[in-house]
């Protein structure tokens, strides 16, 4: 079988359903489609989201890294456009705490019965429209600010293996240090 | 009687995270597509706008020329996500209609109007911010970071900082007693 499969082909669309199902299922079992779990992460009271994200990043990153070294996958690096990332990320953070979900977990939450999640989804649609309509302005004034293109941590000269050792070290230090301390304190 | 793993509503977060990591590797390998959600919502936004403005005029807008609304991989992925979460919650018995979450009503009262307003504008800011940044928690926060993309790590850090400040403003003033966490 030749990989990758064209995602607009019929097998590709069947796989979309399969992968999406697994993703939604996992998000629910991780309970990150719960308002409290998301909001309490930002209040340092529930570290479920952080644990899931760090585990996903490390496992996925090492897997994709190995396959990339074997030239079996293509990377998809997004531009380091500081204007868009800083303003967009800040706006996103406010929205995430107000709604109590991110886009993916909010959609999953609708499946678990969250009515306010449905309202949040309507907000997402309107937000997407507002951005799409005002896109030329953002493109001309903000997206061009601090645009460094497709930069990876390894472009600094630090080998990927060292990057992962540092990431693992920091993740372990946070999870075994402050996180454990706070969790024991309750 | 011990519940089987399929009936347990909460799995170990590291197991869930590792599962999402493996899923990320599989989507890279098999369909050459990183996990991502907000692009699809942007396309859906274009489709909704098309209902009012006409499809052709939407296609003429720069942004939706780039992300044309269509029944495609991303849309099926997102719909299947919702179904996956539904099936998971049904099997585990955790499906429950939630109008106002408890943490919210403890702080802001049980009124649906206030909660709806926050949820709507929260969703608005989420997608607006995600499109400005070029991705969301999945596209930047997981798929980007795991490829060692600097953009992903910057997004991760900025969202954390902004969310922590927002949570502090929303939840600390007014609550005199530090309510012990009951999770």
mmCIF file with all atom_site columns, C-alpha atoms in Angstrom, chain B:
data_model
loop_
_atom_site.group_PDB
_atom_site.id
_atom_site.type_symbol
_atom_site.label_atom_id
_atom_site.label_alt_id
_atom_site.label_comp_id
_atom_site.label_asym_id
_atom_site.label_entity_id
_atom_site.label_seq_id
_atom_site.pdbx_PDB_ins_code
_atom_site.Cartn_x
_atom_site.Cartn_y
_atom_site.Cartn_z
_atom_site.occupancy
_atom_site.B_iso_or_equiv
_atom_site.pdbx_formal_charge
_atom_site.auth_seq_id
_atom_site.auth_comp_id
_atom_site.auth_asym_id
_atom_site.auth_atom_id
_atom_site.pdbx_PDB_model_num
ATOM 1   C CA . UNK B 1 1   ? -18.613 -5.303 40.416 1.00 0.00 ? 1   UNK B CA 1
ATOM 2   C CA . UNK B 1 2   ? -15.549 -3.897 38.737 1.00 0.00 ? 2   UNK B CA 1
ATOM 3   C CA . UNK B 1 3   ? -16.202 -1.796 35.655 1.00 0.00 ? 3   UNK B CA 1
ATOM 4   C CA . UNK B 1 4   ? -14.459 -2.797 32.470 1.00 0.00 ? 4   UNK B CA 1
ATOM 5   C CA . UNK B 1 5   ? -12.029 -0.294 31.010 1.00 0.00 ? 5   UNK B CA 1
ATOM 6   C CA . UNK B 1 6   ? -14.615 0.693  28.385 1.00 0.00 ? 6   UNK B CA 1
ATOM 7   C CA . UNK B 1 7   ? -17.095 1.657  31.093 1.00 0.00 ? 7   UNK B CA 1
ATOM 8   C CA . UNK B 1 8   ? -14.668 3.759  33.094 1.00 0.00 ? 8   UNK B CA 1
ATOM 9   C CA . UNK B 1 9   ? -15.460 7.409  32.413 1.00 0.00 ? 9   UNK B CA 1
ATOM 10  C CA . UNK B 1 10  ? -12.024 8.648  33.346 1.00 0.00 ? 10  UNK B CA 1
ATOM 11  C CA . UNK B 1 11  ? -8.857  7.177  31.960 1.00 0.00 ? 11  UNK B CA 1
ATOM 12  C CA . UNK B 1 12  ? -5.378  7.931  33.188 1.00 0.00 ? 12  UNK B CA 1
ATOM 13  C CA . UNK B 1 13  ? -4.383  11.233 31.549 1.00 0.00 ? 13  UNK B CA 1
ATOM 14  C CA . UNK B 1 14  ? -1.001  9.895  30.507 1.00 0.00 ? 14  UNK B CA 1
ATOM 15  C CA . UNK B 1 15  ? -2.663  6.958  28.758 1.00 0.00 ? 15  UNK B CA 1
ATOM 16  C CA . UNK B 1 16  ? -5.067  9.338  26.974 1.00 0.00 ? 16  UNK B CA 1
ATOM 17  C CA . UNK B 1 17  ? -2.184  11.643 26.050 1.00 0.00 ? 17  UNK B CA 1
ATOM 18  C CA . UNK B 1 18  ? -0.104  8.771  24.724 1.00 0.00 ? 18  UNK B CA 1
ATOM 19  C CA . UNK B 1 19  ? -3.141  7.636  22.717 1.00 0.00 ? 19  UNK B CA 1
ATOM 20  C CA . UNK B 1 20  ? -3.483  11.081 21.159 1.00 0.00 ? 20  UNK B CA 1
ATOM 21  C CA . UNK B 1 21  ? 0.261   11.044 20.475 1.00 0.00 ? 21  UNK B CA 1
ATOM 22  C CA . UNK B 1 22  ? -0.006  7.710  18.651 1.00 0.00 ? 22  UNK B CA 1
ATOM 23  C CA . UNK B 1 23  ? -3.031  9.026  16.735 1.00 0.00 ? 23  UNK B CA 1
ATOM 24  C CA . UNK B 1 24  ? -0.940  12.043 15.695 1.00 0.00 ? 24  UNK B CA 1
ATOM 25  C CA . UNK B 1 25  ? 1.765   9.768  14.332 1.00 0.00 ? 25  UNK B CA 1
ATOM 26  C CA . UNK B 1 26  ? -0.796  7.682  12.429 1.00 0.00 ? 26  UNK B CA 1
ATOM 27  C CA . UNK B 1 27  ? -2.432  10.697 10.762 1.00 0.00 ? 27  UNK B CA 1
ATOM 28  C CA . UNK B 1 28  ? 0.965   12.015 9.678  1.00 0.00 ? 28  UNK B CA 1
ATOM 29  C CA . UNK B 1 29  ? 1.917   8.625  8.275  1.00 0.00 ? 29  UNK B CA 1
ATOM 30  C CA . UNK B 1 30  ? -1.359  7.552  6.697  1.00 0.00 ? 30  UNK B CA 1
ATOM 31  C CA . UNK B 1 31  ? -3.078  10.733 5.465  1.00 0.00 ? 31  UNK B CA 1
ATOM 32  C CA . UNK B 1 32  ? -0.237  13.284 5.673  1.00 0.00 ? 32  UNK B CA 1
ATOM 33  C CA . UNK B 1 33  ? -2.438  15.598 7.741  1.00 0.00 ? 33  UNK B CA 1
ATOM 34  C CA . UNK B 1 34  ? -1.707  16.896 11.231 1.00 0.00 ? 34  UNK B CA 1
ATOM 35  C CA . UNK B 1 35  ? -4.550  16.831 13.775 1.00 0.00 ? 35  UNK B CA 1
ATOM 36  C CA . UNK B 1 36  ? -6.391  20.147 13.596 1.00 0.00 ? 36  UNK B CA 1
ATOM 37  C CA . UNK B 1 37  ? -9.833  21.576 14.156 1.00 0.00 ? 37  UNK B CA 1
ATOM 38  C CA . UNK B 1 38  ? -10.028 25.335 13.740 1.00 0.00 ? 38  UNK B CA 1
ATOM 39  C CA . UNK B 1 39  ? -9.421  25.374 9.970  1.00 0.00 ? 39  UNK B CA 1
ATOM 40  C CA . UNK B 1 40  ? -12.546 23.260 9.563  1.00 0.00 ? 40  UNK B CA 1
ATOM 41  C CA . UNK B 1 41  ? -14.575 25.632 11.744 1.00 0.00 ? 41  UNK B CA 1
ATOM 42  C CA . UNK B 1 42  ? -13.323 28.497 9.573  1.00 0.00 ? 42  UNK B CA 1
ATOM 43  C CA . UNK B 1 43  ? -14.579 26.641 6.482  1.00 0.00 ? 43  UNK B CA 1
ATOM 44  C CA . UNK B 1 44  ? -17.906 26.050 8.219  1.00 0.00 ? 44  UNK B CA 1
ATOM 45  C CA . UNK B 1 45  ? -18.073 29.774 8.946  1.00 0.00 ? 45  UNK B CA 1
ATOM 46  C CA . UNK B 1 46  ? -17.700 30.375 5.208  1.00 0.00 ? 46  UNK B CA 1
ATOM 47  C CA . UNK B 1 47  ? -20.504 27.903 4.519  1.00 0.00 ? 47  UNK B CA 1
ATOM 48  C CA . UNK B 1 48  ? -22.803 29.661 6.999  1.00 0.00 ? 48  UNK B CA 1
ATOM 49  C CA . UNK B 1 49  ? -21.974 33.063 5.538  1.00 0.00 ? 49  UNK B CA 1
ATOM 50  C CA . UNK B 1 50  ? -22.752 31.577 2.123  1.00 0.00 ? 50  UNK B CA 1
ATOM 51  C CA . UNK B 1 51  ? -26.330 30.886 3.265  1.00 0.00 ? 51  UNK B CA 1
ATOM 52  C CA . UNK B 1 52  ? -26.813 34.638 3.690  1.00 0.00 ? 52  UNK B CA 1
ATOM 53  C CA . UNK B 1 53  ? -24.536 36.130 1.079  1.00 0.00 ? 53  UNK B CA 1
ATOM 54  C CA . UNK B 1 54  ? -24.586 33.481 -1.605 1.00 0.00 ? 54  UNK B CA 1
ATOM 55  C CA . UNK B 1 55  ? -21.881 30.901 -2.157 1.00 0.00 ? 55  UNK B CA 1
ATOM 56  C CA . UNK B 1 56  ? -20.221 32.653 -5.055 1.00 0.00 ? 56  UNK B CA 1
ATOM 57  C CA . UNK B 1 57  ? -19.723 35.928 -3.209 1.00 0.00 ? 57  UNK B CA 1
ATOM 58  C CA . UNK B 1 58  ? -18.167 34.048 -0.274 1.00 0.00 ? 58  UNK B CA 1
ATOM 59  C CA . UNK B 1 59  ? -15.739 32.291 -2.594 1.00 0.00 ? 59  UNK B CA 1
ATOM 60  C CA . UNK B 1 60  ? -14.710 35.734 -3.811 1.00 0.00 ? 60  UNK B CA 1
ATOM 61  C CA . UNK B 1 61  ? -13.574 36.689 -0.294 1.00 0.00 ? 61  UNK B CA 1
ATOM 62  C CA . UNK B 1 62  ? -9.807  36.205 0.071  1.00 0.00 ? 62  UNK B CA 1
ATOM 63  C CA . UNK B 1 63  ? -9.998  34.036 3.129  1.00 0.00 ? 63  UNK B CA 1
ATOM 64  C CA . UNK B 1 64  ? -12.461 31.504 1.796  1.00 0.00 ? 64  UNK B CA 1
ATOM 65  C CA . UNK B 1 65  ? -10.671 31.345 -1.513 1.00 0.00 ? 65  UNK B CA 1
ATOM 66  C CA . UNK B 1 66  ? -7.882  29.914 0.648  1.00 0.00 ? 66  UNK B CA 1
ATOM 67  C CA . UNK B 1 67  ? -10.177 27.721 2.765  1.00 0.00 ? 67  UNK B CA 1
ATOM 68  C CA . UNK B 1 68  ? -13.160 26.885 0.523  1.00 0.00 ? 68  UNK B CA 1
ATOM 69  C CA . UNK B 1 69  ? -16.153 25.481 2.424  1.00 0.00 ? 69  UNK B CA 1
ATOM 70  C CA . UNK B 1 70  ? -16.631 21.851 1.423  1.00 0.00 ? 70  UNK B CA 1
ATOM 71  C CA . UNK B 1 71  ? -17.597 18.417 2.659  1.00 0.00 ? 71  UNK B CA 1
ATOM 72  C CA . UNK B 1 72  ? -14.051 17.217 3.095  1.00 0.00 ? 72  UNK B CA 1
ATOM 73  C CA . UNK B 1 73  ? -11.690 15.289 5.345  1.00 0.00 ? 73  UNK B CA 1
ATOM 74  C CA . UNK B 1 74  ? -11.652 18.003 8.022  1.00 0.00 ? 74  UNK B CA 1
ATOM 75  C CA . UNK B 1 75  ? -15.430 18.253 8.248  1.00 0.00 ? 75  UNK B CA 1
ATOM 76  C CA . UNK B 1 76  ? -15.900 14.486 8.572  1.00 0.00 ? 76  UNK B CA 1
ATOM 77  C CA . UNK B 1 77  ? -13.118 14.398 11.161 1.00 0.00 ? 77  UNK B CA 1
ATOM 78  C CA . UNK B 1 78  ? -14.823 17.055 13.288 1.00 0.00 ? 78  UNK B CA 1
ATOM 79  C CA . UNK B 1 79  ? -18.287 15.483 13.048 1.00 0.00 ? 79  UNK B CA 1
ATOM 80  C CA . UNK B 1 80  ? -16.793 12.098 13.961 1.00 0.00 ? 80  UNK B CA 1
ATOM 81  C CA . UNK B 1 81  ? -15.099 13.721 16.977 1.00 0.00 ? 81  UNK B CA 1
ATOM 82  C CA . UNK B 1 82  ? -18.464 14.806 18.296 1.00 0.00 ? 82  UNK B CA 1
ATOM 83  C CA . UNK B 1 83  ? -19.843 11.303 17.728 1.00 0.00 ? 83  UNK B CA 1
ATOM 84  C CA . UNK B 1 84  ? -16.788 9.721  19.357 1.00 0.00 ? 84  UNK B CA 1
ATOM 85  C CA . UNK B 1 85  ? -17.247 11.809 22.485 1.00 0.00 ? 85  UNK B CA 1
ATOM 86  C CA . UNK B 1 86  ? -20.975 11.006 22.492 1.00 0.00 ? 86  UNK B CA 1
ATOM 87  C CA . UNK B 1 87  ? -20.390 7.253  22.235 1.00 0.00 ? 87  UNK B CA 1
ATOM 88  C CA . UNK B 1 88  ? -17.695 7.443  24.911 1.00 0.00 ? 88  UNK B CA 1
ATOM 89  C CA . UNK B 1 89  ? -19.981 9.316  27.309 1.00 0.00 ? 89  UNK B CA 1
ATOM 90  C CA . UNK B 1 90  ? -22.901 6.988  26.609 1.00 0.00 ? 90  UNK B CA 1
ATOM 91  C CA . UNK B 1 91  ? -20.855 3.835  27.237 1.00 0.00 ? 91  UNK B CA 1
ATOM 92  C CA . UNK B 1 92  ? -19.414 5.265  30.437 1.00 0.00 ? 92  UNK B CA 1
ATOM 93  C CA . UNK B 1 93  ? -22.767 6.651  31.568 1.00 0.00 ? 93  UNK B CA 1
ATOM 94  C CA . UNK B 1 94  ? -21.367 10.169 31.850 1.00 0.00 ? 94  UNK B CA 1
ATOM 95  C CA . UNK B 1 95  ? -23.612 11.746 29.213 1.00 0.00 ? 95  UNK B CA 1
ATOM 96  C CA . UNK B 1 96  ? -25.549 14.553 30.910 1.00 0.00 ? 96  UNK B CA 1
ATOM 97  C CA . UNK B 1 97  ? -27.323 17.634 29.631 1.00 0.00 ? 97  UNK B CA 1
ATOM 98  C CA . UNK B 1 98  ? -25.415 20.571 31.083 1.00 0.00 ? 98  UNK B CA 1
ATOM 99  C CA . UNK B 1 99  ? -26.960 24.019 30.832 1.00 0.00 ? 99  UNK B CA 1
ATOM 100 C CA . UNK B 1 100 ? -24.657 25.807 33.273 1.00 0.00 ? 100 UNK B CA 1
ATOM 101 C CA . UNK B 1 101 ? -21.533 24.140 34.688 1.00 0.00 ? 101 UNK B CA 1
ATOM 102 C CA . UNK B 1 102 ? -21.279 23.935 38.472 1.00 0.00 ? 102 UNK B CA 1
ATOM 103 C CA . UNK B 1 103 ? -18.086 25.944 38.780 1.00 0.00 ? 103 UNK B CA 1
ATOM 104 C CA . UNK B 1 104 ? -19.699 28.727 36.754 1.00 0.00 ? 104 UNK B CA 1
ATOM 105 C CA . UNK B 1 105 ? -22.933 28.779 38.777 1.00 0.00 ? 105 UNK B CA 1
ATOM 106 C CA . UNK B 1 106 ? -20.982 28.777 42.069 1.00 0.00 ? 106 UNK B CA 1
ATOM 107 C CA . UNK B 1 107 ? -19.275 31.942 40.928 1.00 0.00 ? 107 UNK B CA 1
ATOM 108 C CA . UNK B 1 108 ? -21.773 33.725 38.685 1.00 0.00 ? 108 UNK B CA 1
ATOM 109 C CA . UNK B 1 109 ? -25.097 32.188 39.618 1.00 0.00 ? 109 UNK B CA 1
ATOM 110 C CA . UNK B 1 110 ? -27.279 29.608 37.868 1.00 0.00 ? 110 UNK B CA 1
ATOM 111 C CA . UNK B 1 111 ? -28.729 32.007 35.283 1.00 0.00 ? 111 UNK B CA 1
ATOM 112 C CA . UNK B 1 112 ? -28.545 30.692 31.735 1.00 0.00 ? 112 UNK B CA 1
ATOM 113 C CA . UNK B 1 113 ? -28.427 34.156 30.154 1.00 0.00 ? 113 UNK B CA 1
ATOM 114 C CA . UNK B 1 114 ? -25.103 35.147 31.679 1.00 0.00 ? 114 UNK B CA 1
ATOM 115 C CA . UNK B 1 115 ? -23.571 31.775 30.922 1.00 0.00 ? 115 UNK B CA 1
ATOM 116 C CA . UNK B 1 116 ? -24.823 31.855 27.338 1.00 0.00 ? 116 UNK B CA 1
ATOM 117 C CA . UNK B 1 117 ? -23.304 35.284 26.819 1.00 0.00 ? 117 UNK B CA 1
ATOM 118 C CA . UNK B 1 118 ? -19.918 34.151 28.140 1.00 0.00 ? 118 UNK B CA 1
ATOM 119 C CA . UNK B 1 119 ? -20.038 30.944 26.104 1.00 0.00 ? 119 UNK B CA 1
ATOM 120 C CA . UNK B 1 120 ? -20.920 32.780 22.891 1.00 0.00 ? 120 UNK B CA 1
ATOM 121 C CA . UNK B 1 121 ? -18.214 35.428 23.222 1.00 0.00 ? 121 UNK B CA 1
ATOM 122 C CA . UNK B 1 122 ? -15.771 32.817 24.480 1.00 0.00 ? 122 UNK B CA 1
ATOM 123 C CA . UNK B 1 123 ? -16.364 30.827 21.312 1.00 0.00 ? 123 UNK B CA 1
ATOM 124 C CA . UNK B 1 124 ? -16.100 33.964 19.205 1.00 0.00 ? 124 UNK B CA 1
ATOM 125 C CA . UNK B 1 125 ? -12.724 34.905 20.704 1.00 0.00 ? 125 UNK B CA 1
ATOM 126 C CA . UNK B 1 126 ? -11.487 31.306 20.449 1.00 0.00 ? 126 UNK B CA 1
ATOM 127 C CA . UNK B 1 127 ? -11.976 31.069 16.722 1.00 0.00 ? 127 UNK B CA 1
ATOM 128 C CA . UNK B 1 128 ? -10.958 34.636 16.009 1.00 0.00 ? 128 UNK B CA 1
ATOM 129 C CA . UNK B 1 129 ? -7.759  34.112 18.003 1.00 0.00 ? 129 UNK B CA 1
ATOM 130 C CA . UNK B 1 130 ? -7.113  30.690 16.512 1.00 0.00 ? 130 UNK B CA 1
ATOM 131 C CA . UNK B 1 131 ? -7.370  31.953 12.941 1.00 0.00 ? 131 UNK B CA 1
ATOM 132 C CA . UNK B 1 132 ? -5.195  34.960 13.701 1.00 0.00 ? 132 UNK B CA 1
ATOM 133 C CA . UNK B 1 133 ? -2.595  32.664 15.268 1.00 0.00 ? 133 UNK B CA 1
ATOM 134 C CA . UNK B 1 134 ? -2.993  30.099 12.465 1.00 0.00 ? 134 UNK B CA 1
ATOM 135 C CA . UNK B 1 135 ? -4.194  27.193 14.605 1.00 0.00 ? 135 UNK B CA 1
ATOM 136 C CA . UNK B 1 136 ? -5.703  26.066 17.898 1.00 0.00 ? 136 UNK B CA 1
ATOM 137 C CA . UNK B 1 137 ? -4.871  23.666 20.698 1.00 0.00 ? 137 UNK B CA 1
ATOM 138 C CA . UNK B 1 138 ? -4.691  20.753 18.292 1.00 0.00 ? 138 UNK B CA 1
ATOM 139 C CA . UNK B 1 139 ? -3.062  22.410 15.269 1.00 0.00 ? 139 UNK B CA 1
ATOM 140 C CA . UNK B 1 140 ? -0.487  24.465 17.161 1.00 0.00 ? 140 UNK B CA 1
ATOM 141 C CA . UNK B 1 141 ? -0.635  23.059 20.707 1.00 0.00 ? 141 UNK B CA 1
ATOM 142 C CA . UNK B 1 142 ? -0.195  19.393 19.798 1.00 0.00 ? 142 UNK B CA 1
ATOM 143 C CA . UNK B 1 143 ? 0.636   19.000 16.100 1.00 0.00 ? 143 UNK B CA 1
ATOM 144 C CA . UNK B 1 144 ? 2.899   22.067 16.005 1.00 0.00 ? 144 UNK B CA 1
ATOM 145 C CA . UNK B 1 145 ? 4.778   21.489 19.248 1.00 0.00 ? 145 UNK B CA 1
ATOM 146 C CA . UNK B 1 146 ? 5.395   17.829 18.483 1.00 0.00 ? 146 UNK B CA 1
ATOM 147 C CA . UNK B 1 147 ? 7.092   18.772 15.205 1.00 0.00 ? 147 UNK B CA 1
ATOM 148 C CA . UNK B 1 148 ? 9.278   21.125 17.253 1.00 0.00 ? 148 UNK B CA 1
ATOM 149 C CA . UNK B 1 149 ? 7.720   24.090 15.423 1.00 0.00 ? 149 UNK B CA 1
ATOM 150 C CA . UNK B 1 150 ? 8.607   27.294 17.254 1.00 0.00 ? 150 UNK B CA 1
ATOM 151 C CA . UNK B 1 151 ? 5.143   28.687 16.368 1.00 0.00 ? 151 UNK B CA 1
ATOM 152 C CA . UNK B 1 152 ? 3.477   25.842 18.291 1.00 0.00 ? 152 UNK B CA 1
ATOM 153 C CA . UNK B 1 153 ? 5.516   26.414 21.438 1.00 0.00 ? 153 UNK B CA 1
ATOM 154 C CA . UNK B 1 154 ? 4.992   30.184 21.312 1.00 0.00 ? 154 UNK B CA 1
ATOM 155 C CA . UNK B 1 155 ? 1.230   29.644 20.940 1.00 0.00 ? 155 UNK B CA 1
ATOM 156 C CA . UNK B 1 156 ? 1.214   27.166 23.846 1.00 0.00 ? 156 UNK B CA 1
ATOM 157 C CA . UNK B 1 157 ? 3.026   29.647 26.115 1.00 0.00 ? 157 UNK B CA 1
ATOM 158 C CA . UNK B 1 158 ? 0.919   32.682 25.151 1.00 0.00 ? 158 UNK B CA 1
ATOM 159 C CA . UNK B 1 159 ? -2.375  30.827 25.613 1.00 0.00 ? 159 UNK B CA 1
ATOM 160 C CA . UNK B 1 160 ? -1.301  29.571 29.036 1.00 0.00 ? 160 UNK B CA 1
ATOM 161 C CA . UNK B 1 161 ? -0.291  33.036 30.165 1.00 0.00 ? 161 UNK B CA 1
ATOM 162 C CA . UNK B 1 162 ? -3.430  34.694 28.820 1.00 0.00 ? 162 UNK B CA 1
ATOM 163 C CA . UNK B 1 163 ? -5.681  31.974 30.257 1.00 0.00 ? 163 UNK B CA 1
ATOM 164 C CA . UNK B 1 164 ? -4.085  32.176 33.689 1.00 0.00 ? 164 UNK B CA 1
ATOM 165 C CA . UNK B 1 165 ? -4.580  35.952 33.796 1.00 0.00 ? 165 UNK B CA 1
ATOM 166 C CA . UNK B 1 166 ? -8.185  35.642 32.568 1.00 0.00 ? 166 UNK B CA 1
ATOM 167 C CA . UNK B 1 167 ? -8.991  32.949 35.142 1.00 0.00 ? 167 UNK B CA 1
ATOM 168 C CA . UNK B 1 168 ? -7.490  35.088 37.868 1.00 0.00 ? 168 UNK B CA 1
ATOM 169 C CA . UNK B 1 169 ? -9.658  38.061 36.895 1.00 0.00 ? 169 UNK B CA 1
ATOM 170 C CA . UNK B 1 170 ? -12.813 35.969 36.496 1.00 0.00 ? 170 UNK B CA 1
ATOM 171 C CA . UNK B 1 171 ? -12.528 33.745 39.532 1.00 0.00 ? 171 UNK B CA 1
ATOM 172 C CA . UNK B 1 172 ? -10.486 35.349 42.266 1.00 0.00 ? 172 UNK B CA 1
ATOM 173 C CA . UNK B 1 173 ? -12.144 38.684 42.980 1.00 0.00 ? 173 UNK B CA 1
ATOM 174 C CA . UNK B 1 174 ? -15.284 38.375 45.066 1.00 0.00 ? 174 UNK B CA 1
ATOM 175 C CA . UNK B 1 175 ? -14.715 34.836 46.295 1.00 0.00 ? 175 UNK B CA 1
ATOM 176 C CA . UNK B 1 176 ? -13.595 35.535 49.833 1.00 0.00 ? 176 UNK B CA 1
ATOM 177 C CA . UNK B 1 177 ? -13.221 31.964 50.908 1.00 0.00 ? 177 UNK B CA 1
ATOM 178 C CA . UNK B 1 178 ? -10.803 29.922 48.876 1.00 0.00 ? 178 UNK B CA 1
ATOM 179 C CA . UNK B 1 179 ? -13.197 27.159 48.099 1.00 0.00 ? 179 UNK B CA 1
ATOM 180 C CA . UNK B 1 180 ? -11.391 23.837 48.433 1.00 0.00 ? 180 UNK B CA 1
ATOM 181 C CA . UNK B 1 181 ? -11.405 21.933 45.213 1.00 0.00 ? 181 UNK B CA 1
ATOM 182 C CA . UNK B 1 182 ? -13.930 19.156 45.063 1.00 0.00 ? 182 UNK B CA 1
ATOM 183 C CA . UNK B 1 183 ? -13.025 17.306 41.934 1.00 0.00 ? 183 UNK B CA 1
#
